[in-house]
PDB file of C-alpha atoms in Angstrom:
ATOM      1  CA  UNK A   1     -10.892  33.396  30.176  1.00 54.00           C
ATOM      2  CA  UNK A   2      -7.562  31.697  30.689  1.00 75.00           C
ATOM      3  CA  UNK A   3      -4.625  33.187  28.464  1.00 90.00           C
ATOM      4  CA  UNK A   4      -3.468  29.986  26.341  1.00 94.00           C
ATOM      5  CA  UNK A   5       0.335  29.551  27.322  1.00 93.00           C
ATOM      6  CA  UNK A   6       2.699  29.856  24.598  1.00 96.00           C
ATOM      7  CA  UNK A   7       6.431  28.633  23.682  1.00 97.00           C
ATOM      8  CA  UNK A   8       9.275  30.289  25.753  1.00 97.00           C
ATOM      9  CA  UNK A   9      11.242  32.836  23.808  1.00 98.00           C
ATOM     10  CA  UNK A  10      14.040  31.492  21.733  1.00 98.00           C
ATOM     11  CA  UNK A  11      17.420  30.334  23.023  1.00 98.00           C
ATOM     12  CA  UNK A  12      20.231  28.402  21.714  1.00 98.00           C
ATOM     13  CA  UNK A  13      21.782  24.765  22.207  1.00 98.00           C
ATOM     14  CA  UNK A  14      25.224  25.536  24.370  1.00 98.00           C
ATOM     15  CA  UNK A  15      26.949  22.432  23.174  1.00 98.00           C
ATOM     16  CA  UNK A  16      26.273  19.946  19.916  1.00 98.00           C
ATOM     17  CA  UNK A  17      27.998  16.618  18.635  1.00 98.00           C
ATOM     18  CA  UNK A  18      27.524  13.424  17.035  1.00 98.00           C
ATOM     19  CA  UNK A  19      26.814  10.202  18.872  1.00 98.00           C
ATOM     20  CA  UNK A  20      28.789   7.484  17.099  1.00 98.00           C
ATOM     21  CA  UNK A  21      26.397   4.153  17.118  1.00 98.00           C
ATOM     22  CA  UNK A  22      29.114   1.804  15.900  1.00 97.00           C
ATOM     23  CA  UNK A  23      26.990   0.315  13.248  1.00 97.00           C
ATOM     24  CA  UNK A  24      27.078   2.710  10.488  1.00 97.00           C
ATOM     25  CA  UNK A  25      25.165   5.925  11.830  1.00 98.00           C
ATOM     26  CA  UNK A  26      26.049   9.272  13.447  1.00 98.00           C
ATOM     27  CA  UNK A  27      23.233  10.822  15.589  1.00 98.00           C
ATOM     28  CA  UNK A  28      23.049  14.570  15.654  1.00 98.00           C
ATOM     29  CA  UNK A  29      22.610  15.702  19.426  1.00 98.00           C
ATOM     30  CA  UNK A  30      22.126  19.257  21.133  1.00 98.00           C
ATOM     31  CA  UNK A  31      21.977  20.290  24.831  1.00 98.00           C
ATOM     32  CA  UNK A  32      20.476  23.537  25.932  1.00 98.00           C
ATOM     33  CA  UNK A  33      18.829  25.299  28.815  1.00 98.00           C
ATOM     34  CA  UNK A  34      20.709  25.103  32.612  1.00 98.00           C
ATOM     35  CA  UNK A  35      22.978  22.398  32.766  1.00 98.00           C
ATOM     36  CA  UNK A  36      22.044  22.141  36.317  1.00 97.00           C
ATOM     37  CA  UNK A  37      18.116  22.054  35.830  1.00 98.00           C
ATOM     38  CA  UNK A  38      15.943  19.166  35.892  1.00 98.00           C
ATOM     39  CA  UNK A  39      16.818  16.417  32.957  1.00 98.00           C
ATOM     40  CA  UNK A  40      14.762  15.762  29.702  1.00 98.00           C
ATOM     41  CA  UNK A  41      14.898  14.678  26.400  1.00 98.00           C
ATOM     42  CA  UNK A  42      12.584  15.719  23.056  1.00 98.00           C
ATOM     43  CA  UNK A  43      11.851  12.621  20.849  1.00 98.00           C
ATOM     44  CA  UNK A  44      10.603  14.076  17.356  1.00 98.00           C
ATOM     45  CA  UNK A  45       8.044  12.773  15.165  1.00 97.00           C
ATOM     46  CA  UNK A  46       8.109  10.813  11.958  1.00 97.00           C
ATOM     47  CA  UNK A  47       9.935   8.161  11.985  1.00 98.00           C
ATOM     48  CA  UNK A  48      12.317  10.244   9.761  1.00 97.00           C
ATOM     49  CA  UNK A  49      11.295  14.106  11.177  1.00 97.00           C
ATOM     50  CA  UNK A  50      13.751  16.285  13.054  1.00 98.00           C
ATOM     51  CA  UNK A  51      14.338  18.690  15.822  1.00 98.00           C
ATOM     52  CA  UNK A  52      13.882  22.413  15.258  1.00 97.00           C
ATOM     53  CA  UNK A  53      15.029  25.038  17.014  1.00 97.00           C
ATOM     54  CA  UNK A  54      11.514  25.997  18.692  1.00 97.00           C
ATOM     55  CA  UNK A  55      11.311  22.427  20.178  1.00 98.00           C
ATOM     56  CA  UNK A  56      13.777  23.603  22.795  1.00 98.00           C
ATOM     57  CA  UNK A  57      11.267  26.432  23.795  1.00 98.00           C
ATOM     58  CA  UNK A  58       8.822  23.906  24.838  1.00 98.00           C
ATOM     59  CA  UNK A  59      11.150  23.685  27.931  1.00 98.00           C
ATOM     60  CA  UNK A  60      11.664  26.803  30.324  1.00 98.00           C
ATOM     61  CA  UNK A  61      15.260  26.960  30.117  1.00 98.00           C
ATOM     62  CA  UNK A  62      15.843  28.617  33.519  1.00 97.00           C
ATOM     63  CA  UNK A  63      14.887  25.078  34.949  1.00 98.00           C
ATOM     64  CA  UNK A  64      15.314  22.475  32.561  1.00 98.00           C
ATOM     65  CA  UNK A  65      18.238  21.206  30.915  1.00 98.00           C
ATOM     66  CA  UNK A  66      17.158  19.504  27.406  1.00 98.00           C
ATOM     67  CA  UNK A  67      18.802  16.962  25.207  1.00 98.00           C
ATOM     68  CA  UNK A  68      17.333  16.905  21.472  1.00 98.00           C
ATOM     69  CA  UNK A  69      18.558  14.677  18.772  1.00 98.00           C
ATOM     70  CA  UNK A  70      17.817  13.594  15.078  1.00 98.00           C
ATOM     71  CA  UNK A  71      17.234  10.334  14.725  1.00 98.00           C
ATOM     72  CA  UNK A  72      19.082   7.625  12.473  1.00 98.00           C
ATOM     73  CA  UNK A  73      18.765   8.636   8.899  1.00 98.00           C
ATOM     74  CA  UNK A  74      16.978  12.263   9.362  1.00 98.00           C
ATOM     75  CA  UNK A  75      17.799  16.083   9.891  1.00 98.00           C
ATOM     76  CA  UNK A  76      21.705  16.519  10.837  1.00 98.00           C
ATOM     77  CA  UNK A  77      22.065  12.610  11.513  1.00 98.00           C
ATOM     78  CA  UNK A  78      24.385  10.626   8.930  1.00 98.00           C
ATOM     79  CA  UNK A  79      24.010   8.774   6.164  1.00 98.00           C
ATOM     80  CA  UNK A  80      20.445  10.844   5.402  1.00 98.00           C
ATOM     81  CA  UNK A  81      17.649   8.681   4.760  1.00 98.00           C
ATOM     82  CA  UNK A  82      19.368   5.570   5.379  1.00 98.00           C
ATOM     83  CA  UNK A  83      17.277   2.293   6.282  1.00 98.00           C
ATOM     84  CA  UNK A  84      20.048   0.192   7.590  1.00 98.00           C
ATOM     85  CA  UNK A  85      20.111  -0.824  10.992  1.00 98.00           C
ATOM     86  CA  UNK A  86      17.284   1.569  11.447  1.00 98.00           C
ATOM     87  CA  UNK A  87      14.341   0.204  13.234  1.00 98.00           C
ATOM     88  CA  UNK A  88      12.581   1.007  16.911  1.00 98.00           C
ATOM     89  CA  UNK A  89      14.859  -0.949  18.978  1.00 98.00           C
ATOM     90  CA  UNK A  90      17.894   0.481  17.416  1.00 98.00           C
ATOM     91  CA  UNK A  91      16.422   4.153  18.553  1.00 98.00           C
ATOM     92  CA  UNK A  92      15.562   2.772  22.120  1.00 98.00           C
ATOM     93  CA  UNK A  93      19.478   1.833  22.273  1.00 98.00           C
ATOM     94  CA  UNK A  94      20.644   5.286  20.986  1.00 98.00           C
ATOM     95  CA  UNK A  95      18.045   7.263  23.525  1.00 98.00           C
ATOM     96  CA  UNK A  96      19.505   5.292  26.521  1.00 98.00           C
ATOM     97  CA  UNK A  97      23.462   5.937  25.090  1.00 98.00           C
ATOM     98  CA  UNK A  98      22.364   9.616  24.880  1.00 98.00           C
ATOM     99  CA  UNK A  99      21.140   9.459  28.501  1.00 98.00           C
ATOM    100  CA  UNK A 100      24.441   7.978  29.656  1.00 98.00           C
ATOM    101  CA  UNK A 101      26.522  10.469  27.628  1.00 98.00           C
ATOM    102  CA  UNK A 102      24.325  13.174  29.119  1.00 98.00           C
ATOM    103  CA  UNK A 103      25.435  11.984  32.690  1.00 98.00           C
ATOM    104  CA  UNK A 104      22.061  11.870  34.280  1.00 98.00           C
ATOM    105  CA  UNK A 105      20.320   8.890  36.299  1.00 98.00           C
ATOM    106  CA  UNK A 106      16.634   9.491  34.792  1.00 98.00           C
ATOM    107  CA  UNK A 107      14.837  12.498  32.693  1.00 98.00           C
ATOM    108  CA  UNK A 108      11.668  13.410  31.812  1.00 98.00           C
ATOM    109  CA  UNK A 109      10.796  11.944  28.374  1.00 98.00           C
ATOM    110  CA  UNK A 110       8.880  14.324  25.893  1.00 98.00           C
ATOM    111  CA  UNK A 111       7.525  12.728  22.731  1.00 98.00           C
ATOM    112  CA  UNK A 112       4.871  13.463  19.942  1.00 98.00           C
ATOM    113  CA  UNK A 113       3.246  11.590  16.700  1.00 98.00           C
ATOM    114  CA  UNK A 114       5.482   8.978  16.733  1.00 98.00           C
ATOM    115  CA  UNK A 115       7.861  10.589  19.527  1.00 98.00           C
ATOM    116  CA  UNK A 116       4.984   9.332  21.621  1.00 98.00           C
ATOM    117  CA  UNK A 117       5.359   5.571  20.402  1.00 98.00           C
ATOM    118  CA  UNK A 118       8.847   5.659  20.659  1.00 98.00           C
ATOM    119  CA  UNK A 119       8.659   7.347  24.149  1.00 98.00           C
ATOM    120  CA  UNK A 120       6.476   4.566  25.189  1.00 98.00           C
ATOM    121  CA  UNK A 121       9.076   2.029  23.772  1.00 98.00           C
ATOM    122  CA  UNK A 122      12.007   3.355  25.505  1.00 98.00           C
ATOM    123  CA  UNK A 123       9.974   3.874  28.989  1.00 98.00           C
ATOM    124  CA  UNK A 124       8.606   0.207  28.605  1.00 98.00           C
ATOM    125  CA  UNK A 125      12.491  -1.131  28.089  1.00 98.00           C
ATOM    126  CA  UNK A 126      14.002   1.201  30.367  1.00 98.00           C
ATOM    127  CA  UNK A 127      11.712   2.492  33.394  1.00 98.00           C
ATOM    128  CA  UNK A 128      14.340   3.325  35.415  1.00 98.00           C
ATOM    129  CA  UNK A 129      15.352   5.873  33.618  1.00 98.00           C
ATOM    130  CA  UNK A 130      12.342   7.640  32.722  1.00 98.00           C
ATOM    131  CA  UNK A 131      10.940  10.110  35.618  1.00 98.00           C
ATOM    132  CA  UNK A 132       7.622  11.574  33.725  1.00 98.00           C
ATOM    133  CA  UNK A 133       6.239  11.220  30.175  1.00 98.00           C
ATOM    134  CA  UNK A 134       4.845  13.858  28.195  1.00 98.00           C
ATOM    135  CA  UNK A 135       3.009  12.414  25.360  1.00 98.00           C
ATOM    136  CA  UNK A 136       1.250  14.389  22.387  1.00 98.00           C
ATOM    137  CA  UNK A 137      -1.092  12.849  19.239  1.00 98.00           C
ATOM    138  CA  UNK A 138      -0.777   9.511  20.296  1.00 98.00           C
ATOM    139  CA  UNK A 139       0.452   6.859  17.833  1.00 98.00           C
ATOM    140  CA  UNK A 140       0.408   3.242  18.950  1.00 97.00           C
ATOM    141  CA  UNK A 141       1.409   1.429  15.483  1.00 96.00           C
ATOM    142  CA  UNK A 142      -1.352  -0.724  15.563  1.00 96.00           C
ATOM    143  CA  UNK A 143      -2.690  -2.090  12.014  1.00 95.00           C
ATOM    144  CA  UNK A 144      -5.909  -0.194  11.975  1.00 96.00           C
ATOM    145  CA  UNK A 145      -4.118   2.868  12.705  1.00 97.00           C
ATOM    146  CA  UNK A 146      -1.993   2.570   9.228  1.00 97.00           C
ATOM    147  CA  UNK A 147      -4.924   1.448   7.500  1.00 97.00           C
ATOM    148  CA  UNK A 148      -6.573   4.683   8.569  1.00 97.00           C
ATOM    149  CA  UNK A 149      -4.257   7.259   7.517  1.00 98.00           C
ATOM    150  CA  UNK A 150      -3.091   5.276   4.466  1.00 97.00           C
ATOM    151  CA  UNK A 151      -5.691   3.236   2.975  1.00 96.00           C
ATOM    152  CA  UNK A 152      -9.579   3.985   4.283  1.00 91.00           C
ATOM    153  CA  UNK A 153     -10.644   6.673   6.492  1.00 94.00           C
ATOM    154  CA  UNK A 154      -8.553   9.895   6.479  1.00 96.00           C
ATOM    155  CA  UNK A 155      -8.573   9.932   2.606  1.00 96.00           C
ATOM    156  CA  UNK A 156     -12.552  10.441   3.161  1.00 96.00           C
ATOM    157  CA  UNK A 157     -11.893  13.683   4.542  1.00 96.00           C
ATOM    158  CA  UNK A 158      -8.973  14.690   2.167  1.00 97.00           C
ATOM    159  CA  UNK A 159     -10.495  13.239  -1.365  1.00 97.00           C
ATOM    160  CA  UNK A 160      -8.412  15.842  -3.250  1.00 97.00           C
ATOM    161  CA  UNK A 161      -5.233  15.509  -1.449  1.00 96.00           C
ATOM    162  CA  UNK A 162      -5.528  11.717  -1.505  1.00 97.00           C
ATOM    163  CA  UNK A 163      -6.020  11.656  -5.134  1.00 97.00           C
ATOM    164  CA  UNK A 164      -2.553  12.794  -5.415  1.00 96.00           C
ATOM    165  CA  UNK A 165      -1.140   9.957  -3.529  1.00 97.00           C
ATOM    166  CA  UNK A 166      -2.775   7.600  -5.925  1.00 98.00           C
ATOM    167  CA  UNK A 167      -2.067   9.349  -9.073  1.00 97.00           C
ATOM    168  CA  UNK A 168       1.566   7.499  -9.106  1.00 98.00           C
ATOM    169  CA  UNK A 169      -0.442   4.038  -8.834  1.00 98.00           C
ATOM    170  CA  UNK A 170      -1.626   1.687 -10.723  1.00 97.00           C
ATOM    171  CA  UNK A 171      -5.250   0.650 -10.067  1.00 96.00           C
ATOM    172  CA  UNK A 172      -3.992  -2.751  -8.732  1.00 97.00           C
ATOM    173  CA  UNK A 173      -1.576  -0.861  -6.449  1.00 97.00           C
ATOM    174  CA  UNK A 174      -4.078   1.395  -4.847  1.00 97.00           C
ATOM    175  CA  UNK A 175      -5.162  -1.682  -3.003  1.00 97.00           C
ATOM    176  CA  UNK A 176      -2.225  -1.664  -0.873  1.00 97.00           C
ATOM    177  CA  UNK A 177      -0.985   2.111  -0.515  1.00 98.00           C
ATOM    178  CA  UNK A 178       2.008   1.326   1.718  1.00 98.00           C
ATOM    179  CA  UNK A 179       3.720  -1.600  -0.466  1.00 98.00           C
ATOM    180  CA  UNK A 180       3.175   0.112  -3.787  1.00 98.00           C
ATOM    181  CA  UNK A 181       5.017   3.471  -2.283  1.00 98.00           C
ATOM    182  CA  UNK A 182       7.877   1.055  -0.901  1.00 98.00           C
ATOM    183  CA  UNK A 183       8.744   0.194  -4.371  1.00 98.00           C
ATOM    184  CA  UNK A 184       9.300   3.833  -5.315  1.00 98.00           C
ATOM    185  CA  UNK A 185      11.047   4.697  -2.328  1.00 98.00           C
ATOM    186  CA  UNK A 186      13.699   2.101  -2.688  1.00 98.00           C
ATOM    187  CA  UNK A 187      14.200   2.368  -6.162  1.00 97.00           C
ATOM    188  CA  UNK A 188      17.533   2.473  -7.666  1.00 97.00           C
ATOM    189  CA  UNK A 189      16.052   5.683  -9.650  1.00 98.00           C
ATOM    190  CA  UNK A 190      16.411   8.919  -7.775  1.00 97.00           C
ATOM    191  CA  UNK A 191      13.706  10.676  -9.711  1.00 98.00           C
ATOM    192  CA  UNK A 192      11.549   8.007  -9.050  1.00 98.00           C
ATOM    193  CA  UNK A 193      12.543   8.243  -5.185  1.00 98.00           C
ATOM    194  CA  UNK A 194      11.993  11.750  -4.831  1.00 98.00           C
ATOM    195  CA  UNK A 195       8.598  11.961  -6.978  1.00 98.00           C
ATOM    196  CA  UNK A 196       7.029   9.505  -4.412  1.00 98.00           C
ATOM    197  CA  UNK A 197       8.650  10.955  -1.381  1.00 98.00           C
ATOM    198  CA  UNK A 198       7.546  14.167  -2.170  1.00 98.00           C
ATOM    199  CA  UNK A 199       3.853  12.864  -2.461  1.00 98.00           C
ATOM    200  CA  UNK A 200       3.933  10.892   0.688  1.00 98.00           C
ATOM    201  CA  UNK A 201       5.395  13.779   2.820  1.00 97.00           C
ATOM    202  CA  UNK A 202       3.005  16.617   1.309  1.00 96.00           C
ATOM    203  CA  UNK A 203       0.200  14.446   2.169  1.00 97.00           C
ATOM    204  CA  UNK A 204       1.604  14.416   5.758  1.00 96.00           C
ATOM    205  CA  UNK A 205       2.008  17.946   5.638  1.00 95.00           C
ATOM    206  CA  UNK A 206      -1.345  19.026   4.303  1.00 95.00           C
ATOM    207  CA  UNK A 207      -3.463  16.978   6.618  1.00 96.00           C
ATOM    208  CA  UNK A 208      -1.475  17.177  10.364  1.00 95.00           C
ATOM    209  CA  UNK A 209      -3.464  20.605  11.076  1.00 94.00           C
ATOM    210  CA  UNK A 210      -7.157  21.419  11.903  1.00 93.00           C
ATOM    211  CA  UNK A 211      -7.007  24.530   9.284  1.00 89.00           C
ATOM    212  CA  UNK A 212      -4.446  24.835   6.551  1.00 85.00           C
ATOM    213  CA  UNK A 213      -0.844  25.777   7.549  1.00 80.00           C
ATOM    214  CA  UNK A 214       1.639  27.616   5.687  1.00 76.00           C
ATOM    215  CA  UNK A 215       4.235  25.747   6.732  1.00 79.00           C
ATOM    216  CA  UNK A 216       2.753  22.354   4.625  1.00 79.00           C
ATOM    217  CA  UNK A 217       4.724  23.740   1.691  1.00 84.00           C
ATOM    218  CA  UNK A 218       8.328  22.677   3.783  1.00 90.00           C
ATOM    219  CA  UNK A 219       7.155  18.773   3.701  1.00 94.00           C
ATOM    220  CA  UNK A 220       7.958  19.027   0.054  1.00 93.00           C
ATOM    221  CA  UNK A 221      11.716  20.010   0.573  1.00 95.00           C
ATOM    222  CA  UNK A 222      13.945  17.479  -1.232  1.00 96.00           C
ATOM    223  CA  UNK A 223      15.973  16.531   2.034  1.00 97.00           C
ATOM    224  CA  UNK A 224      12.844  16.533   4.567  1.00 97.00           C
ATOM    225  CA  UNK A 225      10.669  14.511   2.032  1.00 98.00           C
ATOM    226  CA  UNK A 226      13.378  11.762   1.319  1.00 98.00           C
ATOM    227  CA  UNK A 227      14.040  11.233   5.052  1.00 98.00           C
ATOM    228  CA  UNK A 228      10.520  11.305   6.307  1.00 98.00           C
ATOM    229  CA  UNK A 229       8.848   9.337   3.662  1.00 98.00           C
ATOM    230  CA  UNK A 230      11.693   6.628   3.256  1.00 98.00           C
ATOM    231  CA  UNK A 231      12.038   5.783   6.905  1.00 98.00           C
ATOM    232  CA  UNK A 232       8.169   5.990   7.711  1.00 98.00           C
ATOM    233  CA  UNK A 233       7.560   3.767   4.994  1.00 98.00           C
ATOM    234  CA  UNK A 234      10.291   1.341   5.998  1.00 98.00           C
ATOM    235  CA  UNK A 235       8.707   1.360   9.588  1.00 98.00           C
ATOM    236  CA  UNK A 236       5.433   1.096   8.376  1.00 98.00           C
ATOM    237  CA  UNK A 237       6.202  -1.827   6.173  1.00 97.00           C
ATOM    238  CA  UNK A 238       7.757  -4.008   9.355  1.00 96.00           C
ATOM    239  CA  UNK A 239       4.643  -2.558  11.702  1.00 95.00           C
ATOM    240  CA  UNK A 240       7.097  -0.778  13.536  1.00 96.00           C
ATOM    241  CA  UNK A 241       9.467  -3.469  14.202  1.00 96.00           C
ATOM    242  CA  UNK A 242       6.825  -4.436  17.134  1.00 93.00           C
ATOM    243  CA  UNK A 243       6.709  -8.358  18.234  1.00 88.00           C
ATOM    244  CA  UNK A 244       2.706  -7.954  18.838  1.00 85.00           C
ATOM    245  CA  UNK A 245       0.318  -5.795  17.423  1.00 86.00           C
ATOM    246  CA  UNK A 246      -0.876  -4.022  20.587  1.00 94.00           C
ATOM    247  CA  UNK A 247       2.549  -4.438  22.040  1.00 95.00           C
ATOM    248  CA  UNK A 248       2.546  -0.578  23.648  1.00 97.00           C
ATOM    249  CA  UNK A 249      -0.514  -1.072  25.150  1.00 97.00           C
ATOM    250  CA  UNK A 250      -0.084  -4.973  26.447  1.00 96.00           C
ATOM    251  CA  UNK A 251       3.069  -3.910  28.604  1.00 97.00           C
ATOM    252  CA  UNK A 252       1.451  -0.734  29.900  1.00 98.00           C
ATOM    253  CA  UNK A 253       2.192  -2.367  33.330  1.00 97.00           C
ATOM    254  CA  UNK A 254       5.718  -1.775  33.430  1.00 97.00           C
ATOM    255  CA  UNK A 255       5.307   1.991  33.241  1.00 98.00           C
ATOM    256  CA  UNK A 256       1.876   2.850  35.171  1.00 96.00           C
ATOM    257  CA  UNK A 257       3.904   4.243  38.192  1.00 97.00           C
ATOM    258  CA  UNK A 258       5.541   6.851  35.918  1.00 98.00           C
ATOM    259  CA  UNK A 259       3.450  10.011  36.139  1.00 98.00           C
ATOM    260  CA  UNK A 260       2.427  10.911  32.732  1.00 98.00           C
ATOM    261  CA  UNK A 261       0.387  13.604  30.722  1.00 98.00           C
ATOM    262  CA  UNK A 262      -1.469  12.667  27.312  1.00 98.00           C
ATOM    263  CA  UNK A 263      -2.550  15.569  25.184  1.00 98.00           C
ATOM    264  CA  UNK A 264      -4.415  14.658  21.966  1.00 98.00           C
ATOM    265  CA  UNK A 265      -6.363  16.927  19.450  1.00 98.00           C
ATOM    266  CA  UNK A 266     -10.045  15.853  18.993  1.00 98.00           C
ATOM    267  CA  UNK A 267      -9.663  16.351  15.084  1.00 98.00           C
ATOM    268  CA  UNK A 268      -6.651  14.791  14.711  1.00 98.00           C
ATOM    269  CA  UNK A 269      -7.052  13.070  11.190  1.00 97.00           C
ATOM    270  CA  UNK A 270      -3.505  11.345  11.209  1.00 97.00           C
ATOM    271  CA  UNK A 271      -3.658   9.521  14.657  1.00 98.00           C
ATOM    272  CA  UNK A 272      -7.240   9.358  15.947  1.00 97.00           C
ATOM    273  CA  UNK A 273      -8.235  10.673  19.221  1.00 98.00           C
ATOM    274  CA  UNK A 274      -9.369   6.874  19.725  1.00 98.00           C
ATOM    275  CA  UNK A 275      -5.641   6.044  20.174  1.00 98.00           C
ATOM    276  CA  UNK A 276      -5.325   8.626  23.327  1.00 98.00           C
ATOM    277  CA  UNK A 277      -8.624   7.390  24.881  1.00 98.00           C
ATOM    278  CA  UNK A 278      -7.019   3.784  24.346  1.00 98.00           C
ATOM    279  CA  UNK A 279      -4.134   4.495  26.201  1.00 98.00           C
ATOM    280  CA  UNK A 280      -5.455   6.350  28.893  1.00 98.00           C
ATOM    281  CA  UNK A 281      -8.039   3.529  29.426  1.00 98.00           C
ATOM    282  CA  UNK A 282      -5.327   1.209  29.812  1.00 98.00           C
ATOM    283  CA  UNK A 283      -3.511   3.412  31.838  1.00 98.00           C
ATOM    284  CA  UNK A 284      -5.851   5.337  34.374  1.00 97.00           C
ATOM    285  CA  UNK A 285      -3.285   7.087  36.371  1.00 97.00           C
ATOM    286  CA  UNK A 286      -1.917   8.948  33.637  1.00 98.00           C
ATOM    287  CA  UNK A 287      -3.804  12.150  32.874  1.00 98.00           C
ATOM    288  CA  UNK A 288      -5.614  12.635  29.642  1.00 98.00           C
ATOM    289  CA  UNK A 289      -6.184  16.232  28.175  1.00 98.00           C
ATOM    290  CA  UNK A 290      -8.642  15.787  24.530  1.00 98.00           C
ATOM    291  CA  UNK A 291      -8.140  19.366  23.113  1.00 98.00           C
ATOM    292  CA  UNK A 292     -11.247  20.530  21.171  1.00 97.00           C
ATOM    293  CA  UNK A 293     -10.832  22.615  18.093  1.00 95.00           C
ATOM    294  CA  UNK A 294      -7.503  20.849  17.456  1.00 97.00           C
ATOM    295  CA  UNK A 295      -5.774  18.531  14.910  1.00 97.00           C
ATOM    296  CA  UNK A 296      -2.231  16.882  15.141  1.00 97.00           C
ATOM    297  CA  UNK A 297       0.079  19.368  15.518  1.00 96.00           C
ATOM    298  CA  UNK A 298       2.209  20.208  18.690  1.00 96.00           C
ATOM    299  CA  UNK A 299       1.934  24.245  18.005  1.00 94.00           C
ATOM    300  CA  UNK A 300      -1.721  24.257  17.634  1.00 95.00           C
ATOM    301  CA  UNK A 301      -3.229  26.723  19.936  1.00 95.00           C
ATOM    302  CA  UNK A 302      -4.822  24.484  22.761  1.00 97.00           C
ATOM    303  CA  UNK A 303      -2.305  21.542  22.257  1.00 98.00           C
ATOM    304  CA  UNK A 304       0.483  23.879  23.035  1.00 98.00           C
ATOM    305  CA  UNK A 305      -1.136  25.262  25.855  1.00 98.00           C
ATOM    306  CA  UNK A 306      -1.458  21.897  27.482  1.00 98.00           C
ATOM    307  CA  UNK A 307       2.149  21.060  26.677  1.00 98.00           C
ATOM    308  CA  UNK A 308       3.319  23.686  28.249  1.00 98.00           C
ATOM    309  CA  UNK A 309       1.601  23.286  31.504  1.00 97.00           C
ATOM    310  CA  UNK A 310       2.854  19.681  31.421  1.00 98.00           C
ATOM    311  CA  UNK A 311       6.326  20.666  31.528  1.00 98.00           C
ATOM    312  CA  UNK A 312       6.040  23.321  33.896  1.00 97.00           C
ATOM    313  CA  UNK A 313       4.037  20.908  36.017  1.00 96.00           C
ATOM    314  CA  UNK A 314       6.563  18.486  36.098  1.00 97.00           C
ATOM    315  CA  UNK A 315       9.475  21.076  36.538  1.00 92.00           C
ATOM    316  CA  UNK A 316       7.686  21.839  40.094  1.00 76.00           C
ATOM    317  CA  UNK A 317       6.666  25.651  39.063  1.00 53.00           C
TER     318      UNK A 317
END
């Protein structure tokens, strides 16, 4: 039996800074690994998530030169939890600015969950800048995907957890949970904002792994919850700022020449495996791995194994 691959040993960033977007945001970024290695960019989930030290460990530090960054409004970027000038296309432009800052012609783009959405959007706008794609927990921002996770679908598998989401809503509001939460997450009352944010974020933290995780409690931490809940809801209310309901699938021809690996857990409740299947059907040149006995999180053993294999493969190991 093949031994499952694990994260590379921990290592530090060698340089950090802030990118001034010119429209009110300061984007935190860091560089790590070998400055002469293969360029790569790590795109975190959410929207509204953040990078962590262990994300560096998805890449062999001897062979990769990696840019990691916190997207607008989250992590160490400033201002915190801001919705102003915060859309998919603002983030795509930020990624391209970061590539220029790093001084590379192209790079491997690695994204999971919302990071897969943003990776696809970036690649389709700037295909010349992408050497390879590693995509995990596919999220295509179609209406049916939001309906599944925030209305009718995942709630049937976690009824006691979903009941908490509904606990602050009226019976009428339960018919459109995303809109009902928007009112609270943009309330002028910080107490109302925080209550809604912690409920929203905890729902995610408790449903993204196949088995309960000790890390789920961290999703209720105030700063993290406010960023991920406010920014996710903002994006979902606006359908991810996409012009078309299937925009990422309909424009796949722009990137089908780019080598890609798609990795998805069979029992992913946040983003159904159908998403990965639909992407692979539209993009048969991509390499698809459906991981048995896994949910959504990147560090579930089978998913992590394939992610490390993918980064090693593209560096030529």
